[in-house]
Amino acid sequence: MKRTNRPKLYIRIILFALSLILLIVLLCSILYYHTLSKTVEQQISKRALHVATTIANMPEIHEAFDTEDPSRIIQPLVEKIRVEIGAEYIVIGNKDGIRYSHPIPERIGKKMVGGDNVKALKEGKSYVSKATGSLGPSLRGKVPILDGNEIIGVVSVGFLIEDIENTVFNYGKPVIWIAITAFLLGTLGSIILARRIKNTMMGLEPEEIATLFKQRNAVIETVHEGIIVINEDGKILIINQAAYDILSLDKTKPVVGEQVFDIIPNSSLLDVLRTGEKQLDKQLEIRNKIIIANRIPVKYGDEVIGVVSSFRLKSDIDQLTEELSQVKRYTEALRAQTHEFNNLLYTISGLIQLGSLDEALTLIHEETESQRDFTQFLMRKIKDPWLGGILLGFYNRAKELKVTFHVDRESSLEEIPKHIGYSSLVSILGNLITNGFEELEKQKRKERYVRFFITDLGDDLIMEIEDSGTGVEPHMLSEIFKKGFSTKDGKNRGLGLAKVSELVEELNGSITIETGELGGALFIIAIPKEEPK
């Protein structure tokens, strides 16, 4: 798995959450401060303009303008008002802009500064302006003083910008603490969230999860068993290609996200989802196919959050069972060979101990000649050592069962075609020859024969297996190759000939049954040596 130098996911989540929270807090704080500043400025502007209007309409102010020294009356009057309303200054000037009042008395009689009296003195308008006066930058309410329709002066009520900003800051102090508190709570929440996500993801990084997801898909698609996973709502989450094939589903129609009951109407997955109890090796019939299924509930704590089902066709399992059975039969044949030789050795040992040396030598000679003759025949005519070994095993097994196993001397085989395969051949031969042995075990007659013939002359591989039993009844010929049909008692019967028929059909061959010269059943199998295109 590729490692990177990127920070861990939960660190990235924390950093991203903190950045987002910080950005939101800053934007909200700036917006609040801007709104607060505008609001305070508007309120102070209205106050300045209102006070200036009130002063401009006072009779005392109008009367003072008619005196020789207007400032003597105006200065104390407006200073009292200034102190009461908290303004930085209230300046009253004549139509030439000469001051009649000022917070600093020494500046009375001097010209007003700022250059923003034109609209009031020339146009007679009332307004709010920002300008830099003798006391610094300020917000000013300007109102003309009218005597009838004549402009005789101007009132300027001012609040320093610095004082306004201080007021806004004082109002905004609680917001700073709120913003800090929100940031700290957001930090704590992001840490908790990041740790929760990390625990939910089992400490894995996204790259690791992606790799595991790809590996999981690869594993699911490589297994031969069908796999279906559903969630707590009964919807299909995962289905592999083998499941499509086994259930004969339409591969062009996506089923992920669909209700499992809509895809597999008689599925019992919902029972497992409801009960939480697993089902192992359960035989089911789904879409006219017999399958063996295992269902395991997926739990999170004590809660069932889904079900995993794996299944295979029963026929595939039967095939594996049959192949295992053939291996067992082959092993049994080897065991029989060992047993037969042990019996021979015991007999020879007994004859030697009794002093019957001639009889011992005769027995050794006869057994050696018989075994050597059969072995040399196999080596000469059956060039494939693997098949020769199997036939030798059946030869010794037949001797143990007191059955004569005769390999026709006309038999010959150069090699087994690659497309047939050893497992298919041993399954075919094992079932038919073993059936012959089992049939003769029921016979009480002394002469019990099983004949085997094989040849690869021509275009086909021809095999004949014949026994001296009672043969096959005519009414059974149409049923004998059906799965489950058997003339023998006991469980797990009726599989061998059905398997033989299936294998021969897969190899594009044919199988016929006749009554042989020995009086029993004669099975003739023909398999093309060339693999069909």
XYZ file of C-alpha atoms in Angstrom:
533
model
C 0.000 0.000 0.000
C 1.429 3.333 -1.053
C 2.334 5.616 1.801
C 2.133 9.388 1.511
C 3.388 12.267 3.615
C -0.087 13.791 3.840
C -1.430 14.355 7.355
C -3.788 11.785 8.822
C -7.452 12.102 7.931
C -8.589 13.162 11.393
C -5.887 15.887 11.429
C -7.151 17.106 8.055
C -10.737 17.078 9.311
C -9.764 19.107 12.379
C -7.774 21.621 10.326
C -10.541 21.974 7.753
C -13.223 22.359 10.444
C -11.129 24.920 12.327
C -10.453 26.880 9.148
C -14.142 26.857 8.272
C -15.173 27.874 11.795
C -12.554 30.619 11.900
C -13.691 31.926 8.523
C -17.343 31.924 9.590
C -16.552 33.608 12.921
C -14.448 36.259 11.197
C -17.064 36.930 8.523
C -19.846 37.116 11.098
C -17.743 39.393 13.323
C -16.860 41.679 10.427
C -20.482 41.770 9.288
C -21.664 42.514 12.823
C -19.022 45.220 13.305
C -19.885 46.772 9.950
C -23.608 46.728 10.722
C -22.994 48.077 14.227
C -20.730 50.828 12.889
C -23.270 51.874 10.297
C -26.071 51.798 12.856
C -24.147 53.890 15.397
C -23.076 56.300 12.697
C -26.660 56.674 11.491
C -27.929 57.268 15.017
C -25.256 59.852 15.740
C -25.904 61.506 12.351
C -29.605 61.778 13.172
C -28.795 63.147 16.607
C -26.348 65.727 15.208
C -28.818 66.822 12.535
C -31.704 66.950 15.025
C -29.729 69.022 17.535
C -28.470 71.338 14.803
C -32.042 71.832 13.543
C -33.298 72.543 17.051
C -30.560 75.101 17.692
C -31.085 76.767 14.296
C -34.744 77.323 15.166
C -34.175 78.696 18.691
C -35.399 82.331 19.106
C -32.451 83.086 21.333
C -30.069 82.316 18.473
C -32.007 84.529 16.050
C -32.076 87.381 18.568
C -28.341 87.076 19.242
C -27.604 87.625 15.571
C -29.115 91.107 15.901
C -26.764 92.137 18.700
C -23.358 93.713 18.376
C -21.642 90.664 19.973
C -23.645 87.519 19.122
C -21.017 85.190 20.661
C -21.686 86.594 24.139
C -25.185 85.107 24.042
C -24.611 82.126 21.748
C -21.420 80.657 23.316
C -22.774 79.822 26.816
C -26.082 78.649 25.394
C -24.687 76.131 22.906
C -21.922 74.987 25.257
C -24.566 73.959 27.759
C -26.372 72.039 25.053
C -23.107 70.476 23.820
C -22.284 69.140 27.244
C -25.769 67.717 27.663
C -25.808 65.828 24.345
C -22.162 64.736 24.515
C -21.153 66.331 21.205
C -17.509 67.184 20.560
C -18.436 70.655 19.450
C -21.334 72.895 18.445
C -20.173 75.725 16.226
C -22.435 78.526 15.042
C -21.147 80.786 12.281
C -22.522 83.734 10.344
C -23.162 83.783 6.637
C -19.436 84.367 6.069
C -18.463 81.343 8.177
C -17.131 83.398 11.120
C -17.548 81.469 14.385
C -19.843 82.760 17.118
C -19.250 79.688 19.305
C -16.600 77.016 19.755
C -15.537 74.609 22.535
C -12.229 76.451 22.511
C -13.141 80.098 23.161
C -9.908 81.386 21.605
C -11.160 80.215 18.209
C -14.326 82.294 18.349
C -14.272 84.990 15.696
C -12.149 82.909 13.376
C -13.342 81.349 10.150
C -14.858 77.854 10.263
C -12.659 75.149 8.641
C -13.526 71.946 6.792
C -14.929 73.458 3.611
C -18.299 71.737 3.948
C -20.551 74.800 4.621
C -21.356 75.575 1.002
C -24.639 73.597 0.794
C -25.907 75.134 4.016
C -24.841 78.757 3.418
C -25.391 78.892 -0.340
C -28.203 76.366 -0.956
C -29.918 76.376 2.421
C -29.809 72.578 2.768
C -29.579 70.517 5.958
C -27.221 67.537 5.733
C -24.596 65.362 7.418
C -21.005 65.412 6.277
C -17.610 64.074 7.214
C -14.750 66.501 7.264
C -11.601 67.364 9.122
C -12.008 70.428 11.258
C -9.838 72.163 13.805
C -10.465 69.304 16.295
C -9.821 66.493 13.812
C -11.961 64.236 11.538
C -15.582 64.421 12.586
C -19.168 63.625 11.653
C -21.102 66.918 11.297
C -24.737 67.833 11.202
C -25.116 71.083 9.160
C -28.305 73.179 9.290
C -28.703 76.750 7.923
C -30.067 79.543 10.171
C -32.818 81.307 8.329
C -34.369 84.693 8.914
C -37.419 84.362 6.785
C -35.995 83.297 3.451
C -32.582 84.803 4.135
C -29.652 82.635 5.277
C -27.954 84.456 8.103
C -25.755 81.681 9.452
C -25.074 77.978 9.974
C -25.138 75.506 12.880
C -22.576 72.685 12.897
C -22.950 69.892 15.512
C -19.965 67.561 15.380
C -18.892 64.198 16.837
C -15.289 63.088 16.368
C -14.828 59.963 14.216
C -12.460 58.639 16.864
C -15.173 58.886 19.509
C -17.646 57.122 17.217
C -15.183 54.309 16.621
C -14.600 53.980 20.368
C -18.344 53.752 20.882
C -18.638 51.057 18.245
C -15.743 49.157 19.808
C -17.332 49.312 23.251
C -20.591 47.998 21.851
C -18.716 45.272 19.993
C -16.654 43.978 22.919
C -19.198 41.270 23.881
C -19.119 39.995 20.304
C -15.376 39.376 20.588
C -15.929 37.062 23.537
C -18.824 35.378 21.761
C -16.595 34.827 18.718
C -13.786 33.399 20.861
C -16.233 31.122 22.676
C -17.742 29.961 19.350
C -14.269 29.248 17.998
C -13.289 27.222 21.075
C -16.552 25.252 20.978
C -16.089 24.661 17.256
C -12.544 23.447 17.909
C -13.755 21.019 20.556
C -16.599 19.831 18.314
C -14.286 19.300 15.338
C -11.891 17.230 17.461
C -14.755 15.063 18.750
C -16.158 14.686 15.225
C -12.742 13.800 13.784
C -12.135 11.144 16.452
C -15.615 9.700 15.919
C -15.025 9.459 12.179
C -11.630 7.889 12.812
C -13.132 5.266 15.124
C -15.947 4.571 12.665
C -13.357 4.021 9.914
C -11.377 1.751 12.279
C -8.382 4.048 12.133
C -7.934 3.558 8.384
C -6.999 6.305 5.980
C -9.094 6.931 2.817
C -6.282 5.555 0.641
C -6.186 2.391 2.735
C -9.968 2.037 2.554
C -9.853 2.480 -1.238
C -7.167 -0.201 -1.508
C -9.126 -2.567 0.726
C -12.255 -1.908 -1.339
C -10.430 -2.828 -4.547
C -8.933 -5.919 -2.911
C -12.357 -6.919 -1.575
C -13.902 -6.635 -5.016
C -11.054 -8.649 -6.516
C -11.440 -11.388 -3.902
C -15.230 -11.513 -4.275
C -14.973 -11.815 -8.052
C -12.293 -14.529 -7.968
C -14.157 -16.987 -5.741
C -16.293 -19.610 -7.458
C -19.062 -19.342 -4.901
C -21.916 -16.904 -5.406
C -21.896 -14.066 -2.869
C -24.751 -11.696 -2.027
C -24.685 -9.076 0.731
C -27.812 -7.207 1.849
C -28.245 -4.306 4.279
C -30.708 -3.872 7.145
C -33.407 -2.786 4.680
C -33.101 -5.972 2.635
C -31.461 -4.177 -0.306
C -28.611 -5.815 -2.209
C -25.256 -4.145 -1.535
C -22.852 -6.605 -3.172
C -23.295 -9.381 -5.729
C -20.473 -11.089 -7.595
C -20.305 -12.562 -11.079
C -20.599 -16.128 -9.799
C -23.958 -15.261 -8.199
C -25.201 -13.923 -11.551
C -24.155 -17.182 -13.227
C -25.515 -19.549 -10.563
C -28.872 -17.762 -10.311
C -29.072 -17.144 -14.083
C -29.641 -13.415 -13.566
C -29.689 -10.918 -16.408
C -26.181 -9.426 -16.422
C -27.353 -6.319 -18.228
C -29.794 -5.453 -15.447
C -28.161 -3.957 -12.331
C -29.488 -5.435 -9.106
C -27.423 -3.506 -6.558
C -29.806 -1.338 -4.571
C -32.809 -3.521 -5.401
C -34.813 -5.423 -2.790
C -33.500 -8.997 -2.570
C -37.088 -10.282 -2.485
C -37.707 -8.712 -5.908
C -34.688 -10.479 -7.396
C -34.963 -13.790 -5.489
C -38.622 -14.143 -4.467
C -38.183 -17.238 -2.275
C -34.967 -16.130 -0.591
C -34.756 -16.653 3.174
C -32.134 -13.941 3.675
C -34.776 -11.763 5.298
C -35.362 -14.488 7.898
C -31.702 -14.285 8.909
C -31.975 -10.489 8.956
C -34.973 -10.713 11.261
C -33.769 -13.453 13.627
C -30.015 -12.809 13.556
C -29.385 -16.574 13.456
C -26.946 -17.986 10.913
C -27.842 -20.749 8.485
C -25.138 -23.212 7.426
C -25.187 -25.728 4.561
C -28.874 -25.141 3.902
C -30.241 -26.767 0.765
C -32.560 -24.496 -1.219
C -34.261 -24.465 -4.578
C -33.917 -21.086 -6.259
C -34.887 -20.477 -9.879
C -35.263 -24.246 -10.413
C -31.717 -24.863 -9.197
C -30.683 -26.752 -6.081
C -28.049 -24.811 -4.161
C -26.235 -25.211 -0.859
C -26.133 -21.881 0.968
C -24.530 -20.373 4.049
C -26.030 -17.211 5.576
C -24.194 -15.218 8.229
C -25.685 -12.095 9.881
C -23.518 -8.967 10.017
C -23.779 -7.320 13.414
C -22.782 -3.947 14.819
C -22.853 -4.583 18.522
C -26.098 -6.459 19.099
C -27.833 -4.944 16.067
C -28.099 -6.898 12.816
C -27.137 -4.511 10.012
C -26.987 -6.967 7.126
C -26.535 -10.536 5.916
C -23.784 -12.213 3.879
C -24.788 -15.232 1.824
C -22.445 -17.570 -0.034
C -23.764 -20.470 -2.107
C -22.860 -23.055 -4.726
C -24.777 -25.373 -6.971
C -25.409 -28.711 -5.318
C -24.289 -30.383 -8.525
C -20.842 -28.807 -8.152
C -20.598 -30.068 -4.596
C -21.775 -33.489 -5.759
C -19.044 -33.431 -8.374
C -16.401 -32.661 -5.781
C -17.820 -35.379 -3.570
C -17.740 -37.838 -6.429
C -14.180 -36.946 -7.351
C -13.183 -37.381 -3.741
C -14.992 -40.685 -3.774
C -12.983 -41.751 -6.825
C -9.753 -40.840 -5.072
C -10.960 -42.875 -2.128
C -11.672 -45.789 -4.423
C -8.220 -45.516 -5.935
C -6.736 -45.493 -2.434
C -8.890 -48.499 -1.570
C -7.562 -50.295 -4.632
C -3.994 -49.655 -3.509
C -4.920 -50.832 -0.039
C -6.371 -53.992 -1.554
C -3.140 -54.564 -3.448
C -1.161 -54.249 -0.233
C -3.606 -56.577 1.552
C -3.397 -59.153 -1.214
C 0.378 -59.176 -1.142
C 0.349 -59.448 2.644
C -1.884 -62.530 2.368
C 0.480 -63.991 -0.209
C 3.483 -63.332 2.029
C 1.740 -64.924 5.004
C 0.966 -68.026 2.889
C 4.525 -68.284 1.616
C 5.876 -67.814 5.148
C 3.589 -70.580 6.434
C 4.649 -73.006 3.703
C 8.319 -72.331 4.426
C 7.819 -72.873 8.161
C 6.049 -76.198 7.415
C 8.936 -77.235 5.199
C 6.830 -77.257 2.034
C 9.463 -75.527 -0.013
C 8.317 -76.854 -3.372
C 4.776 -75.643 -2.803
C 6.104 -72.253 -1.709
C 8.236 -71.947 -4.806
C 5.315 -72.964 -7.007
C 3.056 -70.350 -5.403
C 5.710 -67.653 -5.775
C 6.248 -68.615 -9.405
C 2.519 -68.607 -10.227
C 1.886 -65.295 -8.483
C 4.959 -63.696 -9.995
C 4.071 -64.887 -13.475
C 0.482 -63.660 -13.147
C 1.441 -60.264 -11.765
C 4.375 -59.857 -14.129
C 2.287 -60.856 -17.119
C -0.411 -58.322 -16.255
C 2.115 -55.606 -15.461
C 4.108 -56.211 -18.654
C 0.894 -56.165 -20.670
C -0.053 -52.802 -19.172
C 3.410 -51.409 -19.821
C 3.343 -52.643 -23.386
C -0.186 -51.698 -24.428
C -1.188 -48.895 -22.024
C 1.520 -46.300 -22.557
C 0.021 -43.854 -20.075
C 1.507 -44.808 -16.668
C -1.237 -43.011 -14.749
C -4.025 -45.094 -16.316
C -1.883 -48.211 -16.004
C -1.521 -47.616 -12.280
C -5.300 -47.252 -11.889
C -5.943 -50.504 -13.781
C -3.331 -52.294 -11.673
C -5.090 -51.067 -8.554
C -8.448 -52.363 -9.812
C -6.766 -55.688 -10.692
C -5.619 -56.162 -7.109
C -8.946 -54.930 -5.708
C -10.706 -57.561 -7.854
C -8.484 -60.301 -6.499
C -9.390 -59.280 -2.960
C -13.121 -59.410 -3.885
C -12.629 -62.783 -5.619
C -13.577 -61.207 -8.936
C -11.657 -61.771 -12.155
C -10.732 -58.387 -13.620
C -9.783 -58.968 -17.236
C -8.237 -56.253 -19.381
C -8.831 -57.182 -23.003
C -5.518 -58.064 -24.681
C -6.604 -56.110 -27.733
C -6.541 -52.927 -25.672
C -4.057 -50.215 -26.543
C -3.535 -46.571 -25.613
C -0.791 -44.212 -26.645
C -1.828 -41.226 -24.529
C -4.862 -39.671 -22.929
C -6.033 -36.592 -24.895
C -5.325 -33.441 -22.911
C -8.873 -32.115 -23.109
C -10.245 -35.253 -21.421
C -8.148 -34.929 -18.293
C -7.242 -37.534 -15.694
C -9.955 -36.520 -13.237
C -12.723 -37.045 -15.815
C -11.298 -40.380 -16.938
C -10.855 -41.770 -13.424
C -14.398 -40.669 -12.573
C -15.839 -42.466 -15.604
C -13.794 -45.653 -15.154
C -14.076 -45.654 -11.380
C -17.874 -45.444 -11.410
C -18.402 -48.095 -14.087
C -15.809 -50.619 -12.877
C -16.825 -50.164 -9.235
C -20.483 -50.621 -10.228
C -19.456 -53.908 -11.870
C -17.658 -55.036 -8.705
C -20.641 -54.126 -6.533
C -23.037 -55.915 -8.873
C -20.965 -59.126 -8.720
C -20.692 -58.981 -4.928
C -24.424 -59.813 -4.839
C -23.939 -62.859 -7.133
C -23.375 -66.257 -5.537
C -21.987 -67.819 -8.688
C -18.345 -68.816 -8.582
C -17.359 -67.293 -11.916
C -17.475 -63.517 -11.571
C -15.909 -61.460 -14.329
C -15.407 -57.793 -15.151
C -13.917 -57.061 -18.564
C -12.317 -53.801 -19.592
C -11.335 -52.714 -23.070
C -9.811 -49.451 -24.277
C -8.392 -48.254 -27.579
C -7.470 -44.954 -29.173
C -7.301 -46.238 -32.736
C -9.275 -43.993 -35.040
C -10.768 -40.619 -34.159
C -12.337 -41.640 -30.835
C -11.209 -43.004 -27.508
C -13.314 -46.163 -27.086
C -13.876 -47.858 -23.716
C -15.919 -50.941 -22.859
C -16.774 -52.114 -19.344
C -18.650 -55.415 -19.074
C -19.588 -57.611 -16.134
C -21.125 -61.061 -15.702
C -24.005 -59.800 -13.595
C -27.714 -59.786 -14.343
C -27.536 -56.772 -16.665
C -29.915 -53.838 -16.908
C -33.637 -54.374 -17.244
C -35.053 -52.843 -20.473
C -37.481 -50.628 -18.571
C -34.567 -49.095 -16.620
C -32.585 -47.974 -19.661
C -34.323 -44.597 -19.829
C -33.875 -43.960 -16.085
C -30.455 -45.347 -15.287
C -28.524 -42.124 -15.968
C -30.877 -39.888 -13.974
C -29.529 -38.463 -10.745
C -30.893 -40.306 -7.719
C -31.890 -43.452 -9.598
C -30.348 -46.628 -8.175
C -31.143 -50.316 -7.803
C -29.064 -50.483 -4.620
C -30.169 -49.727 -1.094
C -28.712 -46.991 1.084
C -28.181 -43.237 1.105
C -26.189 -41.194 -1.426
C -26.986 -43.625 -4.220
C -27.854 -42.882 -7.826
C -25.009 -40.391 -8.388
C -22.325 -42.443 -10.136
C -23.935 -43.176 -13.520
C -25.484 -39.712 -13.610
C -21.995 -38.281 -13.190
C -20.626 -40.553 -15.897
C -23.328 -39.396 -18.305
C -22.658 -35.755 -17.439
C -18.895 -36.074 -17.977
C -19.284 -37.926 -21.283
C -21.709 -35.268 -22.489
C -19.298 -32.484 -21.494
C -16.570 -34.216 -23.531
C -18.945 -34.360 -26.523
C -18.936 -38.167 -26.340
C -21.580 -40.862 -26.281
C -22.466 -43.798 -24.030
C -24.553 -46.846 -24.856
C -25.692 -49.901 -22.872
C -25.950 -53.386 -24.296
C -26.084 -56.954 -23.047
C -22.560 -58.316 -23.258
C -21.228 -61.779 -23.987
C -20.761 -62.367 -20.248
C -24.497 -61.938 -19.751
C -24.356 -58.719 -17.838
C -24.330 -55.011 -18.738
C -21.932 -53.754 -21.387
C -21.179 -50.018 -21.312
C -19.612 -48.632 -24.495
C -18.181 -45.100 -24.315
C -16.830 -43.125 -27.255
C -15.074 -39.780 -26.706
C -13.581 -37.737 -29.593
C -9.826 -37.385 -29.305
C -9.968 -33.899 -30.783
C -11.298 -31.166 -28.534
C -14.531 -29.756 -30.022
C -14.263 -26.155 -31.242
